[in-house]
PDB file of C-alpha atoms in Angstrom:
ATOM      1  CA  UNK A   1       8.075-168.249 165.091  1.00 45.00           C
ATOM      2  CA  UNK A   2       9.915-170.229 162.449  1.00 59.00           C
ATOM      3  CA  UNK A   3      13.371-169.154 163.578  1.00 85.00           C
ATOM      4  CA  UNK A   4      14.165-167.790 160.123  1.00 97.00           C
ATOM      5  CA  UNK A   5      17.638-166.366 159.540  1.00 98.00           C
ATOM      6  CA  UNK A   6      17.363-162.931 157.923  1.00 98.00           C
ATOM      7  CA  UNK A   7      19.666-161.455 155.319  1.00 98.00           C
ATOM      8  CA  UNK A   8      19.686-157.709 154.697  1.00 98.00           C
ATOM      9  CA  UNK A   9      20.267-156.678 151.073  1.00 98.00           C
ATOM     10  CA  UNK A  10      21.621-153.093 150.949  1.00 98.00           C
ATOM     11  CA  UNK A  11      22.669-150.822 153.784  1.00 98.00           C
ATOM     12  CA  UNK A  12      20.763-147.551 153.320  1.00 96.00           C
ATOM     13  CA  UNK A  13      18.577-145.743 155.822  1.00 96.00           C
ATOM     14  CA  UNK A  14      15.553-148.040 155.535  1.00 97.00           C
ATOM     15  CA  UNK A  15      17.773-151.091 156.061  1.00 98.00           C
ATOM     16  CA  UNK A  16      19.061-149.550 159.295  1.00 98.00           C
ATOM     17  CA  UNK A  17      15.512-148.859 160.529  1.00 98.00           C
ATOM     18  CA  UNK A  18      14.313-152.369 159.699  1.00 98.00           C
ATOM     19  CA  UNK A  19      17.321-154.155 161.169  1.00 98.00           C
ATOM     20  CA  UNK A  20      17.092-152.145 164.369  1.00 98.00           C
ATOM     21  CA  UNK A  21      13.484-153.294 164.750  1.00 98.00           C
ATOM     22  CA  UNK A  22      14.440-156.906 163.981  1.00 98.00           C
ATOM     23  CA  UNK A  23      16.868-156.708 166.875  1.00 96.00           C
ATOM     24  CA  UNK A  24      14.151-155.148 169.061  1.00 94.00           C
ATOM     25  CA  UNK A  25      11.944-158.161 168.312  1.00 96.00           C
ATOM     26  CA  UNK A  26      14.760-160.625 168.999  1.00 96.00           C
ATOM     27  CA  UNK A  27      14.783-162.012 165.466  1.00 97.00           C
ATOM     28  CA  UNK A  28      17.840-163.634 163.935  1.00 97.00           C
ATOM     29  CA  UNK A  29      19.856-161.505 161.502  1.00 98.00           C
ATOM     30  CA  UNK A  30      22.447-163.760 159.913  1.00 98.00           C
ATOM     31  CA  UNK A  31      24.024-161.684 157.166  1.00 98.00           C
ATOM     32  CA  UNK A  32      24.129-158.380 155.336  1.00 98.00           C
ATOM     33  CA  UNK A  33      25.180-157.682 151.765  1.00 98.00           C
ATOM     34  CA  UNK A  34      26.261-154.479 150.052  1.00 98.00           C
ATOM     35  CA  UNK A  35      27.989-153.593 146.809  1.00 96.00           C
ATOM     36  CA  UNK A  36      30.794-152.291 149.042  1.00 97.00           C
ATOM     37  CA  UNK A  37      32.343-154.673 151.533  1.00 98.00           C
ATOM     38  CA  UNK A  38      33.339-151.855 153.892  1.00 98.00           C
ATOM     39  CA  UNK A  39      29.699-150.727 154.078  1.00 98.00           C
ATOM     40  CA  UNK A  40      28.531-154.281 154.800  1.00 98.00           C
ATOM     41  CA  UNK A  41      31.169-154.701 157.514  1.00 98.00           C
ATOM     42  CA  UNK A  42      30.233-151.421 159.211  1.00 98.00           C
ATOM     43  CA  UNK A  43      26.553-152.394 159.123  1.00 98.00           C
ATOM     44  CA  UNK A  44      27.321-155.865 160.490  1.00 98.00           C
ATOM     45  CA  UNK A  45      29.386-154.411 163.314  1.00 98.00           C
ATOM     46  CA  UNK A  46      26.643-151.966 164.292  1.00 98.00           C
ATOM     47  CA  UNK A  47      23.962-154.671 164.535  1.00 98.00           C
ATOM     48  CA  UNK A  48      26.154-157.620 165.592  1.00 97.00           C
ATOM     49  CA  UNK A  49      25.534-159.565 162.376  1.00 98.00           C
ATOM     50  CA  UNK A  50      27.782-162.625 161.859  1.00 98.00           C
ATOM     51  CA  UNK A  51      28.336-162.405 158.087  1.00 98.00           C
ATOM     52  CA  UNK A  52      29.117-159.363 155.907  1.00 98.00           C
ATOM     53  CA  UNK A  53      29.194-159.766 152.130  1.00 98.00           C
ATOM     54  CA  UNK A  54      30.611-157.429 149.499  1.00 98.00           C
ATOM     55  CA  UNK A  55      27.971-158.296 146.880  1.00 98.00           C
ATOM     56  CA  UNK A  56      24.309-159.172 146.697  1.00 98.00           C
ATOM     57  CA  UNK A  57      25.222-162.436 144.963  1.00 98.00           C
ATOM     58  CA  UNK A  58      27.277-163.523 147.969  1.00 98.00           C
ATOM     59  CA  UNK A  59      24.476-162.607 150.349  1.00 98.00           C
ATOM     60  CA  UNK A  60      21.792-164.670 148.596  1.00 98.00           C
ATOM     61  CA  UNK A  61      24.209-167.603 148.259  1.00 98.00           C
ATOM     62  CA  UNK A  62      24.882-167.621 152.022  1.00 98.00           C
ATOM     63  CA  UNK A  63      23.568-170.954 153.356  1.00 98.00           C
ATOM     64  CA  UNK A  64      22.798-169.357 156.729  1.00 98.00           C
ATOM     65  CA  UNK A  65      20.205-167.021 155.166  1.00 98.00           C
ATOM     66  CA  UNK A  66      16.555-168.123 154.821  1.00 98.00           C
ATOM     67  CA  UNK A  67      14.804-164.864 153.966  1.00 98.00           C
ATOM     68  CA  UNK A  68      16.126-161.685 152.351  1.00 98.00           C
ATOM     69  CA  UNK A  69      14.909-158.176 153.081  1.00 98.00           C
ATOM     70  CA  UNK A  70      15.415-156.100 149.941  1.00 98.00           C
ATOM     71  CA  UNK A  71      16.162-152.464 150.743  1.00 98.00           C
ATOM     72  CA  UNK A  72      17.533-151.112 147.472  1.00 97.00           C
ATOM     73  CA  UNK A  73      15.864-148.256 145.528  1.00 94.00           C
ATOM     74  CA  UNK A  74      12.758-149.433 143.669  1.00 94.00           C
ATOM     75  CA  UNK A  75      14.356-149.939 140.212  1.00 95.00           C
ATOM     76  CA  UNK A  76      16.541-152.676 141.715  1.00 96.00           C
ATOM     77  CA  UNK A  77      13.752-154.577 143.435  1.00 98.00           C
ATOM     78  CA  UNK A  78      12.815-156.928 140.614  1.00 98.00           C
ATOM     79  CA  UNK A  79      16.368-158.073 139.853  1.00 98.00           C
ATOM     80  CA  UNK A  80      17.295-158.330 143.531  1.00 98.00           C
ATOM     81  CA  UNK A  81      14.169-160.317 144.388  1.00 98.00           C
ATOM     82  CA  UNK A  82      14.546-162.681 141.444  1.00 98.00           C
ATOM     83  CA  UNK A  83      18.192-163.249 142.388  1.00 98.00           C
ATOM     84  CA  UNK A  84      17.243-164.173 145.958  1.00 98.00           C
ATOM     85  CA  UNK A  85      14.393-166.425 144.816  1.00 98.00           C
ATOM     86  CA  UNK A  86      16.744-168.187 142.390  1.00 98.00           C
ATOM     87  CA  UNK A  87      18.864-169.114 145.393  1.00 98.00           C
ATOM     88  CA  UNK A  88      15.888-170.469 147.315  1.00 98.00           C
ATOM     89  CA  UNK A  89      15.379-167.531 149.662  1.00 98.00           C
ATOM     90  CA  UNK A  90      12.069-166.048 150.725  1.00 98.00           C
ATOM     91  CA  UNK A  91      11.856-162.296 150.059  1.00 98.00           C
ATOM     92  CA  UNK A  92      10.409-159.287 151.860  1.00 98.00           C
ATOM     93  CA  UNK A  93      10.629-156.456 149.333  1.00 98.00           C
ATOM     94  CA  UNK A  94      10.517-152.800 150.345  1.00 98.00           C
ATOM     95  CA  UNK A  95       7.574-150.829 149.111  1.00 97.00           C
ATOM     96  CA  UNK A  96       6.793-149.953 146.459  1.00 96.00           C
ATOM     97  CA  UNK A  97       7.205-153.595 145.548  1.00 98.00           C
ATOM     98  CA  UNK A  98       8.515-152.758 142.061  1.00 98.00           C
ATOM     99  CA  UNK A  99       8.374-150.005 139.446  1.00 97.00           C
ATOM    100  CA  UNK A 100       5.313-151.460 137.729  1.00 97.00           C
ATOM    101  CA  UNK A 101       2.834-154.298 137.625  1.00 98.00           C
ATOM    102  CA  UNK A 102       4.754-156.414 135.111  1.00 97.00           C
ATOM    103  CA  UNK A 103       7.791-156.514 137.411  1.00 98.00           C
ATOM    104  CA  UNK A 104       5.604-157.348 140.398  1.00 98.00           C
ATOM    105  CA  UNK A 105       4.000-160.237 138.520  1.00 98.00           C
ATOM    106  CA  UNK A 106       7.432-161.574 137.584  1.00 98.00           C
ATOM    107  CA  UNK A 107       8.401-161.775 141.270  1.00 98.00           C
ATOM    108  CA  UNK A 108       5.069-163.336 142.216  1.00 98.00           C
ATOM    109  CA  UNK A 109       5.363-165.997 139.527  1.00 98.00           C
ATOM    110  CA  UNK A 110       8.996-166.819 140.352  1.00 98.00           C
ATOM    111  CA  UNK A 111       8.150-167.206 144.039  1.00 98.00           C
ATOM    112  CA  UNK A 112       5.168-169.426 143.264  1.00 98.00           C
ATOM    113  CA  UNK A 113       7.302-171.649 141.031  1.00 98.00           C
ATOM    114  CA  UNK A 114       9.777-172.117 143.886  1.00 98.00           C
ATOM    115  CA  UNK A 115       7.208-172.413 146.675  1.00 98.00           C
ATOM    116  CA  UNK A 116       8.686-169.368 148.415  1.00 98.00           C
ATOM    117  CA  UNK A 117       7.229-166.336 150.165  1.00 98.00           C
ATOM    118  CA  UNK A 118       7.292-163.053 148.263  1.00 98.00           C
ATOM    119  CA  UNK A 119       5.852-160.240 150.362  1.00 98.00           C
ATOM    120  CA  UNK A 120       5.688-156.468 150.086  1.00 98.00           C
ATOM    121  CA  UNK A 121       7.129-154.601 153.067  1.00 98.00           C
ATOM    122  CA  UNK A 122       4.047-152.421 153.508  1.00 98.00           C
ATOM    123  CA  UNK A 123       4.745-152.316 157.230  1.00 98.00           C
ATOM    124  CA  UNK A 124       1.738-150.098 158.032  1.00 98.00           C
ATOM    125  CA  UNK A 125      -0.709-152.941 157.396  1.00 98.00           C
ATOM    126  CA  UNK A 126       0.866-155.039 160.152  1.00 98.00           C
ATOM    127  CA  UNK A 127       0.911-152.380 162.880  1.00 98.00           C
ATOM    128  CA  UNK A 128      -1.276-153.046 165.951  1.00 98.00           C
ATOM    129  CA  UNK A 129      -3.565-150.060 165.402  1.00 98.00           C
ATOM    130  CA  UNK A 130      -4.297-151.204 161.846  1.00 98.00           C
ATOM    131  CA  UNK A 131      -5.069-154.708 163.108  1.00 98.00           C
ATOM    132  CA  UNK A 132      -7.566-153.214 165.578  1.00 98.00           C
ATOM    133  CA  UNK A 133      -9.117-151.012 162.862  1.00 98.00           C
ATOM    134  CA  UNK A 134      -9.787-154.057 160.689  1.00 98.00           C
ATOM    135  CA  UNK A 135     -11.428-155.774 163.685  1.00 98.00           C
ATOM    136  CA  UNK A 136     -13.724-152.788 164.232  1.00 98.00           C
ATOM    137  CA  UNK A 137     -14.726-152.731 160.562  1.00 98.00           C
ATOM    138  CA  UNK A 138     -15.348-156.495 160.526  1.00 98.00           C
ATOM    139  CA  UNK A 139     -17.577-156.172 163.602  1.00 98.00           C
ATOM    140  CA  UNK A 140     -19.837-153.765 161.701  1.00 98.00           C
ATOM    141  CA  UNK A 141     -19.291-150.918 164.151  1.00 98.00           C
ATOM    142  CA  UNK A 142     -19.012-148.349 161.356  1.00 98.00           C
ATOM    143  CA  UNK A 143     -22.089-149.580 159.538  1.00 98.00           C
ATOM    144  CA  UNK A 144     -21.947-149.340 155.744  1.00 98.00           C
ATOM    145  CA  UNK A 145     -18.581-147.966 154.668  1.00 98.00           C
ATOM    146  CA  UNK A 146     -18.817-144.858 152.510  1.00 98.00           C
ATOM    147  CA  UNK A 147     -15.521-142.922 152.339  1.00 98.00           C
ATOM    148  CA  UNK A 148     -11.821-143.327 153.031  1.00 98.00           C
ATOM    149  CA  UNK A 149      -9.430-140.380 152.902  1.00 98.00           C
ATOM    150  CA  UNK A 150      -5.708-140.257 153.633  1.00 98.00           C
ATOM    151  CA  UNK A 151      -2.679-138.163 152.780  1.00 97.00           C
ATOM    152  CA  UNK A 152       1.075-138.563 152.816  1.00 98.00           C
ATOM    153  CA  UNK A 153       2.795-135.229 152.398  1.00 98.00           C
ATOM    154  CA  UNK A 154       6.391-134.414 153.219  1.00 97.00           C
ATOM    155  CA  UNK A 155       8.800-131.587 152.468  1.00 96.00           C
ATOM    156  CA  UNK A 156      11.743-133.215 150.708  1.00 93.00           C
ATOM    157  CA  UNK A 157      14.668-131.797 148.758  1.00 89.00           C
ATOM    158  CA  UNK A 158      13.930-130.127 145.421  1.00 89.00           C
ATOM    159  CA  UNK A 159      17.375-131.102 144.123  1.00 88.00           C
ATOM    160  CA  UNK A 160      16.806-132.861 140.753  1.00 86.00           C
ATOM    161  CA  UNK A 161      19.511-135.374 141.698  1.00 85.00           C
ATOM    162  CA  UNK A 162      17.703-136.389 144.888  1.00 89.00           C
ATOM    163  CA  UNK A 163      16.386-139.949 144.704  1.00 86.00           C
ATOM    164  CA  UNK A 164      12.775-138.801 145.079  1.00 86.00           C
ATOM    165  CA  UNK A 165      13.054-136.467 142.084  1.00 89.00           C
ATOM    166  CA  UNK A 166      15.101-138.683 139.752  1.00 91.00           C
ATOM    167  CA  UNK A 167      12.936-140.598 137.272  1.00 93.00           C
ATOM    168  CA  UNK A 168      15.806-143.024 136.642  1.00 92.00           C
ATOM    169  CA  UNK A 169      15.441-144.094 140.281  1.00 92.00           C
ATOM    170  CA  UNK A 170      11.638-144.281 140.155  1.00 93.00           C
ATOM    171  CA  UNK A 171      11.435-140.815 141.698  1.00 94.00           C
ATOM    172  CA  UNK A 172       8.203-138.994 142.433  1.00 96.00           C
ATOM    173  CA  UNK A 173       5.720-138.654 145.259  1.00 97.00           C
ATOM    174  CA  UNK A 174       3.504-141.495 144.022  1.00 97.00           C
ATOM    175  CA  UNK A 175       5.751-144.516 144.483  1.00 97.00           C
ATOM    176  CA  UNK A 176       7.504-143.336 147.636  1.00 95.00           C
ATOM    177  CA  UNK A 177       4.620-141.626 149.436  1.00 98.00           C
ATOM    178  CA  UNK A 178       1.365-142.247 147.576  1.00 98.00           C
ATOM    179  CA  UNK A 179       1.724-145.999 147.894  1.00 98.00           C
ATOM    180  CA  UNK A 180       0.785-145.669 151.584  1.00 98.00           C
ATOM    181  CA  UNK A 181      -2.657-144.044 151.286  1.00 98.00           C
ATOM    182  CA  UNK A 182      -3.504-145.978 148.120  1.00 98.00           C
ATOM    183  CA  UNK A 183      -2.675-149.304 149.757  1.00 98.00           C
ATOM    184  CA  UNK A 184      -4.683-148.202 152.801  1.00 98.00           C
ATOM    185  CA  UNK A 185      -7.727-147.418 150.661  1.00 98.00           C
ATOM    186  CA  UNK A 186      -7.510-150.840 149.016  1.00 98.00           C
ATOM    187  CA  UNK A 187      -7.081-152.513 152.404  1.00 98.00           C
ATOM    188  CA  UNK A 188     -10.323-150.976 153.674  1.00 98.00           C
ATOM    189  CA  UNK A 189     -12.497-150.785 150.542  1.00 98.00           C
ATOM    190  CA  UNK A 190     -11.015-153.294 148.086  1.00 98.00           C
ATOM    191  CA  UNK A 191      -9.456-152.721 144.693  1.00 98.00           C
ATOM    192  CA  UNK A 192     -10.863-149.764 142.769  1.00 98.00           C
ATOM    193  CA  UNK A 193     -13.196-150.117 139.819  1.00 98.00           C
ATOM    194  CA  UNK A 194     -12.571-146.559 138.603  1.00 98.00           C
ATOM    195  CA  UNK A 195      -9.462-144.404 138.963  1.00 98.00           C
ATOM    196  CA  UNK A 196      -9.081-140.671 138.451  1.00 98.00           C
ATOM    197  CA  UNK A 197      -5.753-138.944 139.079  1.00 98.00           C
ATOM    198  CA  UNK A 198      -4.261-135.474 138.722  1.00 98.00           C
ATOM    199  CA  UNK A 199      -0.749-134.249 139.449  1.00 98.00           C
ATOM    200  CA  UNK A 200       1.744-131.433 139.319  1.00 97.00           C
ATOM    201  CA  UNK A 201       5.069-132.490 137.845  1.00 96.00           C
ATOM    202  CA  UNK A 202       8.484-131.188 138.785  1.00 92.00           C
ATOM    203  CA  UNK A 203      10.886-129.653 136.267  1.00 89.00           C
ATOM    204  CA  UNK A 204      12.562-133.071 136.122  1.00 88.00           C
ATOM    205  CA  UNK A 205       9.275-134.687 135.067  1.00 92.00           C
ATOM    206  CA  UNK A 206       8.636-136.541 138.316  1.00 94.00           C
ATOM    207  CA  UNK A 207       5.371-136.146 140.189  1.00 97.00           C
ATOM    208  CA  UNK A 208       5.682-133.599 142.996  1.00 96.00           C
ATOM    209  CA  UNK A 209       1.989-133.734 143.961  1.00 97.00           C
ATOM    210  CA  UNK A 210      -0.569-136.421 143.156  1.00 98.00           C
ATOM    211  CA  UNK A 211      -4.257-136.631 144.062  1.00 98.00           C
ATOM    212  CA  UNK A 212      -6.500-139.609 143.383  1.00 98.00           C
ATOM    213  CA  UNK A 213     -10.238-140.239 143.514  1.00 98.00           C
ATOM    214  CA  UNK A 214     -11.152-143.919 143.407  1.00 98.00           C
ATOM    215  CA  UNK A 215     -14.470-145.740 143.205  1.00 98.00           C
ATOM    216  CA  UNK A 216     -14.430-149.117 144.939  1.00 98.00           C
ATOM    217  CA  UNK A 217     -16.886-152.056 144.906  1.00 98.00           C
ATOM    218  CA  UNK A 218     -20.376-151.047 145.989  1.00 97.00           C
ATOM    219  CA  UNK A 219     -19.764-147.424 145.062  1.00 98.00           C
ATOM    220  CA  UNK A 220     -17.595-146.562 148.062  1.00 98.00           C
ATOM    221  CA  UNK A 221     -15.054-143.832 147.362  1.00 98.00           C
ATOM    222  CA  UNK A 222     -11.578-142.888 148.511  1.00 98.00           C
ATOM    223  CA  UNK A 223      -9.415-139.826 148.087  1.00 98.00           C
ATOM    224  CA  UNK A 224      -5.655-139.599 148.553  1.00 98.00           C
ATOM    225  CA  UNK A 225      -3.155-136.767 148.318  1.00 98.00           C
ATOM    226  CA  UNK A 226       0.630-137.092 148.219  1.00 98.00           C
ATOM    227  CA  UNK A 227       3.314-134.428 147.988  1.00 98.00           C
ATOM    228  CA  UNK A 228       7.092-134.280 148.274  1.00 96.00           C
ATOM    229  CA  UNK A 229       7.158-130.459 148.419  1.00 95.00           C
ATOM    230  CA  UNK A 230       5.156-129.669 151.567  1.00 96.00           C
ATOM    231  CA  UNK A 231       4.483-131.332 154.918  1.00 97.00           C
ATOM    232  CA  UNK A 232       0.824-131.732 155.773  1.00 96.00           C
ATOM    233  CA  UNK A 233      -1.126-133.215 158.667  1.00 96.00           C
ATOM    234  CA  UNK A 234      -0.746-136.842 157.490  1.00 98.00           C
ATOM    235  CA  UNK A 235      -4.029-138.010 158.964  1.00 98.00           C
ATOM    236  CA  UNK A 236      -6.672-140.440 157.709  1.00 98.00           C
ATOM    237  CA  UNK A 237     -10.303-141.302 158.273  1.00 98.00           C
ATOM    238  CA  UNK A 238     -12.770-144.051 157.485  1.00 99.00           C
ATOM    239  CA  UNK A 239     -16.405-142.916 157.347  1.00 98.00           C
ATOM    240  CA  UNK A 240     -19.357-145.254 157.710  1.00 98.00           C
ATOM    241  CA  UNK A 241     -23.087-144.734 158.129  1.00 98.00           C
ATOM    242  CA  UNK A 242     -22.966-145.514 161.869  1.00 98.00           C
ATOM    243  CA  UNK A 243     -19.542-144.219 162.921  1.00 98.00           C
ATOM    244  CA  UNK A 244     -16.175-143.049 161.676  1.00 98.00           C
ATOM    245  CA  UNK A 245     -12.560-143.749 162.570  1.00 99.00           C
ATOM    246  CA  UNK A 246     -10.233-140.749 162.856  1.00 98.00           C
ATOM    247  CA  UNK A 247      -6.564-141.760 162.699  1.00 98.00           C
ATOM    248  CA  UNK A 248      -4.135-139.224 164.120  1.00 98.00           C
ATOM    249  CA  UNK A 249      -0.845-138.130 162.642  1.00 97.00           C
ATOM    250  CA  UNK A 250       1.204-139.830 161.503  1.00 98.00           C
ATOM    251  CA  UNK A 251      -1.489-142.309 160.504  1.00 98.00           C
ATOM    252  CA  UNK A 252       0.798-144.805 158.714  1.00 98.00           C
ATOM    253  CA  UNK A 253       3.106-145.159 161.764  1.00 98.00           C
ATOM    254  CA  UNK A 254       2.234-146.351 165.292  1.00 98.00           C
ATOM    255  CA  UNK A 255      -0.313-143.766 166.439  1.00 98.00           C
ATOM    256  CA  UNK A 256      -3.741-143.273 168.007  1.00 98.00           C
ATOM    257  CA  UNK A 257      -7.283-143.271 166.670  1.00 98.00           C
ATOM    258  CA  UNK A 258     -10.845-142.742 167.792  1.00 98.00           C
ATOM    259  CA  UNK A 259     -14.170-144.308 166.868  1.00 98.00           C
ATOM    260  CA  UNK A 260     -16.697-141.459 166.707  1.00 98.00           C
ATOM    261  CA  UNK A 261     -20.475-141.643 166.335  1.00 98.00           C
ATOM    262  CA  UNK A 262     -22.384-139.195 164.089  1.00 98.00           C
ATOM    263  CA  UNK A 263     -23.280-137.343 167.302  1.00 98.00           C
ATOM    264  CA  UNK A 264     -19.505-136.852 167.839  1.00 98.00           C
ATOM    265  CA  UNK A 265     -19.538-139.138 170.885  1.00 98.00           C
ATOM    266  CA  UNK A 266     -16.249-141.031 171.112  1.00 98.00           C
ATOM    267  CA  UNK A 267     -16.954-144.720 171.776  1.00 98.00           C
ATOM    268  CA  UNK A 268     -13.411-146.066 171.534  1.00 98.00           C
ATOM    269  CA  UNK A 269      -9.931-144.595 171.812  1.00 98.00           C
ATOM    270  CA  UNK A 270      -6.789-146.496 170.875  1.00 98.00           C
ATOM    271  CA  UNK A 271      -3.196-145.509 171.512  1.00 98.00           C
ATOM    272  CA  UNK A 272      -0.287-147.504 170.120  1.00 97.00           C
ATOM    273  CA  UNK A 273       2.386-148.741 172.490  1.00 95.00           C
ATOM    274  CA  UNK A 274       5.101-149.979 170.179  1.00 96.00           C
ATOM    275  CA  UNK A 275       8.764-150.516 170.870  1.00 95.00           C
ATOM    276  CA  UNK A 276      11.007-149.121 168.142  1.00 94.00           C
ATOM    277  CA  UNK A 277       9.639-147.855 164.846  1.00 96.00           C
ATOM    278  CA  UNK A 278       7.252-150.772 164.395  1.00 98.00           C
ATOM    279  CA  UNK A 279       8.789-152.443 161.350  1.00 98.00           C
ATOM    280  CA  UNK A 280       9.219-155.692 163.276  1.00 98.00           C
ATOM    281  CA  UNK A 281       5.531-156.541 162.905  1.00 98.00           C
ATOM    282  CA  UNK A 282       5.840-157.223 159.182  1.00 98.00           C
ATOM    283  CA  UNK A 283       8.878-159.440 159.865  1.00 98.00           C
ATOM    284  CA  UNK A 284       6.998-161.374 162.536  1.00 97.00           C
ATOM    285  CA  UNK A 285       4.126-161.778 160.091  1.00 97.00           C
ATOM    286  CA  UNK A 286       6.475-163.024 157.365  1.00 98.00           C
ATOM    287  CA  UNK A 287       7.784-165.676 159.735  1.00 97.00           C
ATOM    288  CA  UNK A 288       4.217-166.741 160.568  1.00 96.00           C
ATOM    289  CA  UNK A 289       3.331-166.987 156.887  1.00 97.00           C
ATOM    290  CA  UNK A 290       6.346-169.167 156.151  1.00 97.00           C
ATOM    291  CA  UNK A 291       5.409-171.429 159.070  1.00 95.00           C
ATOM    292  CA  UNK A 292       1.760-171.642 157.999  1.00 95.00           C
ATOM    293  CA  UNK A 293       2.451-171.877 154.273  1.00 94.00           C
ATOM    294  CA  UNK A 294       3.613-169.181 151.901  1.00 93.00           C
ATOM    295  CA  UNK A 295       0.099-168.591 150.576  1.00 93.00           C
ATOM    296  CA  UNK A 296      -1.328-167.808 154.013  1.00 95.00           C
ATOM    297  CA  UNK A 297      -0.818-164.025 153.935  1.00 96.00           C
ATOM    298  CA  UNK A 298      -4.336-162.683 154.416  1.00 96.00           C
ATOM    299  CA  UNK A 299      -3.192-159.150 155.310  1.00 98.00           C
ATOM    300  CA  UNK A 300      -1.547-158.266 152.001  1.00 98.00           C
ATOM    301  CA  UNK A 301      -1.628-161.238 149.601  1.00 98.00           C
ATOM    302  CA  UNK A 302       0.892-161.119 146.778  1.00 98.00           C
ATOM    303  CA  UNK A 303      -1.904-160.965 144.179  1.00 98.00           C
ATOM    304  CA  UNK A 304      -3.152-157.792 145.879  1.00 98.00           C
ATOM    305  CA  UNK A 305       0.336-156.301 145.803  1.00 98.00           C
ATOM    306  CA  UNK A 306       0.492-156.984 142.058  1.00 98.00           C
ATOM    307  CA  UNK A 307      -2.951-155.448 141.563  1.00 98.00           C
ATOM    308  CA  UNK A 308      -2.015-152.324 143.535  1.00 98.00           C
ATOM    309  CA  UNK A 309       1.016-151.886 141.283  1.00 98.00           C
ATOM    310  CA  UNK A 310      -1.490-151.917 138.432  1.00 98.00           C
ATOM    311  CA  UNK A 311      -3.380-149.075 140.134  1.00 98.00           C
ATOM    312  CA  UNK A 312      -0.132-147.101 140.362  1.00 98.00           C
ATOM    313  CA  UNK A 313       0.520-147.825 136.673  1.00 98.00           C
ATOM    314  CA  UNK A 314      -2.875-146.364 135.764  1.00 98.00           C
ATOM    315  CA  UNK A 315      -2.297-143.294 137.941  1.00 98.00           C
ATOM    316  CA  UNK A 316       1.042-142.716 136.188  1.00 98.00           C
ATOM    317  CA  UNK A 317      -0.586-143.186 132.802  1.00 98.00           C
ATOM    318  CA  UNK A 318      -3.119-140.491 133.623  1.00 98.00           C
ATOM    319  CA  UNK A 319      -0.557-138.007 134.961  1.00 98.00           C
ATOM    320  CA  UNK A 320       2.021-138.710 132.238  1.00 97.00           C
ATOM    321  CA  UNK A 321       4.922-140.165 134.233  1.00 97.00           C
ATOM    322  CA  UNK A 322       7.098-142.805 132.522  1.00 95.00           C
ATOM    323  CA  UNK A 323      10.349-144.183 133.915  1.00 94.00           C
ATOM    324  CA  UNK A 324      13.340-144.445 131.536  1.00 92.00           C
ATOM    325  CA  UNK A 325      13.499-148.241 131.783  1.00 86.00           C
ATOM    326  CA  UNK A 326       9.886-148.465 130.554  1.00 84.00           C
ATOM    327  CA  UNK A 327      10.437-146.565 127.315  1.00 65.00           C
TER     328      UNK A 327
END
């Protein structure tokens, strides 16, 4: 470990989950910043954090902070990340990394210019069961990969003012939920060469359901489904010519999976044993990448994050979703 001192930017629900897991892993949380000092102080008291700041500017200027976890809603990510990078801080930015590819590239380029780590907080990729799945694929156990399928479906409020339905806040199933299965498909099969997407939009114009069919290098295919209006099984599978991997619900959190032959014989079973929610693994990885060099992220390189945002842009183009700041 590098002994990095973490700063938490924003104090919403995801910031609580992440900070709790940082504490579980014994990592150093030096400061928290909020637009309201009372919120920062309450957060700091709950997690025994030394410094509480009443603005994001104060947080990123704190000399005791080395790396900033950005937990604001997606429209704020680009400005928050650039602010932290300006002050010489590494950044771990909640997914989706930004609203669009242009914003993602701006963060990537600013980090590169400063020699700093910019990393998307796609925590699923760093979980132990996903690490084991990549090992199985690399060993050739599945044979030639053919298909990946995954869904992320939840029943969330239909209130137009809810963050997930508000286009001004980057609302819609795609960026909040669809990012998981799409990133998973890219992780396993590589970036798509062809993209087809369909959706059902809410009355507010945000995407309530989105389905994608992607063609990846070598002709492999993936399908994803995301919905904010109904809770599904939330399972995933990877199908090869010699075996398949069936990932149980909820596939993007610490869970179990099986390696199954075409005869339906199970040749490996894996069950996750993770303390906390599991968000600490991405933080531990970020510390390793800083220690090894900020370009050492081979699990989700920043160029791949930027490219995935381009995939999301194309999906939105096809389904007709535009955020107000893009007009």
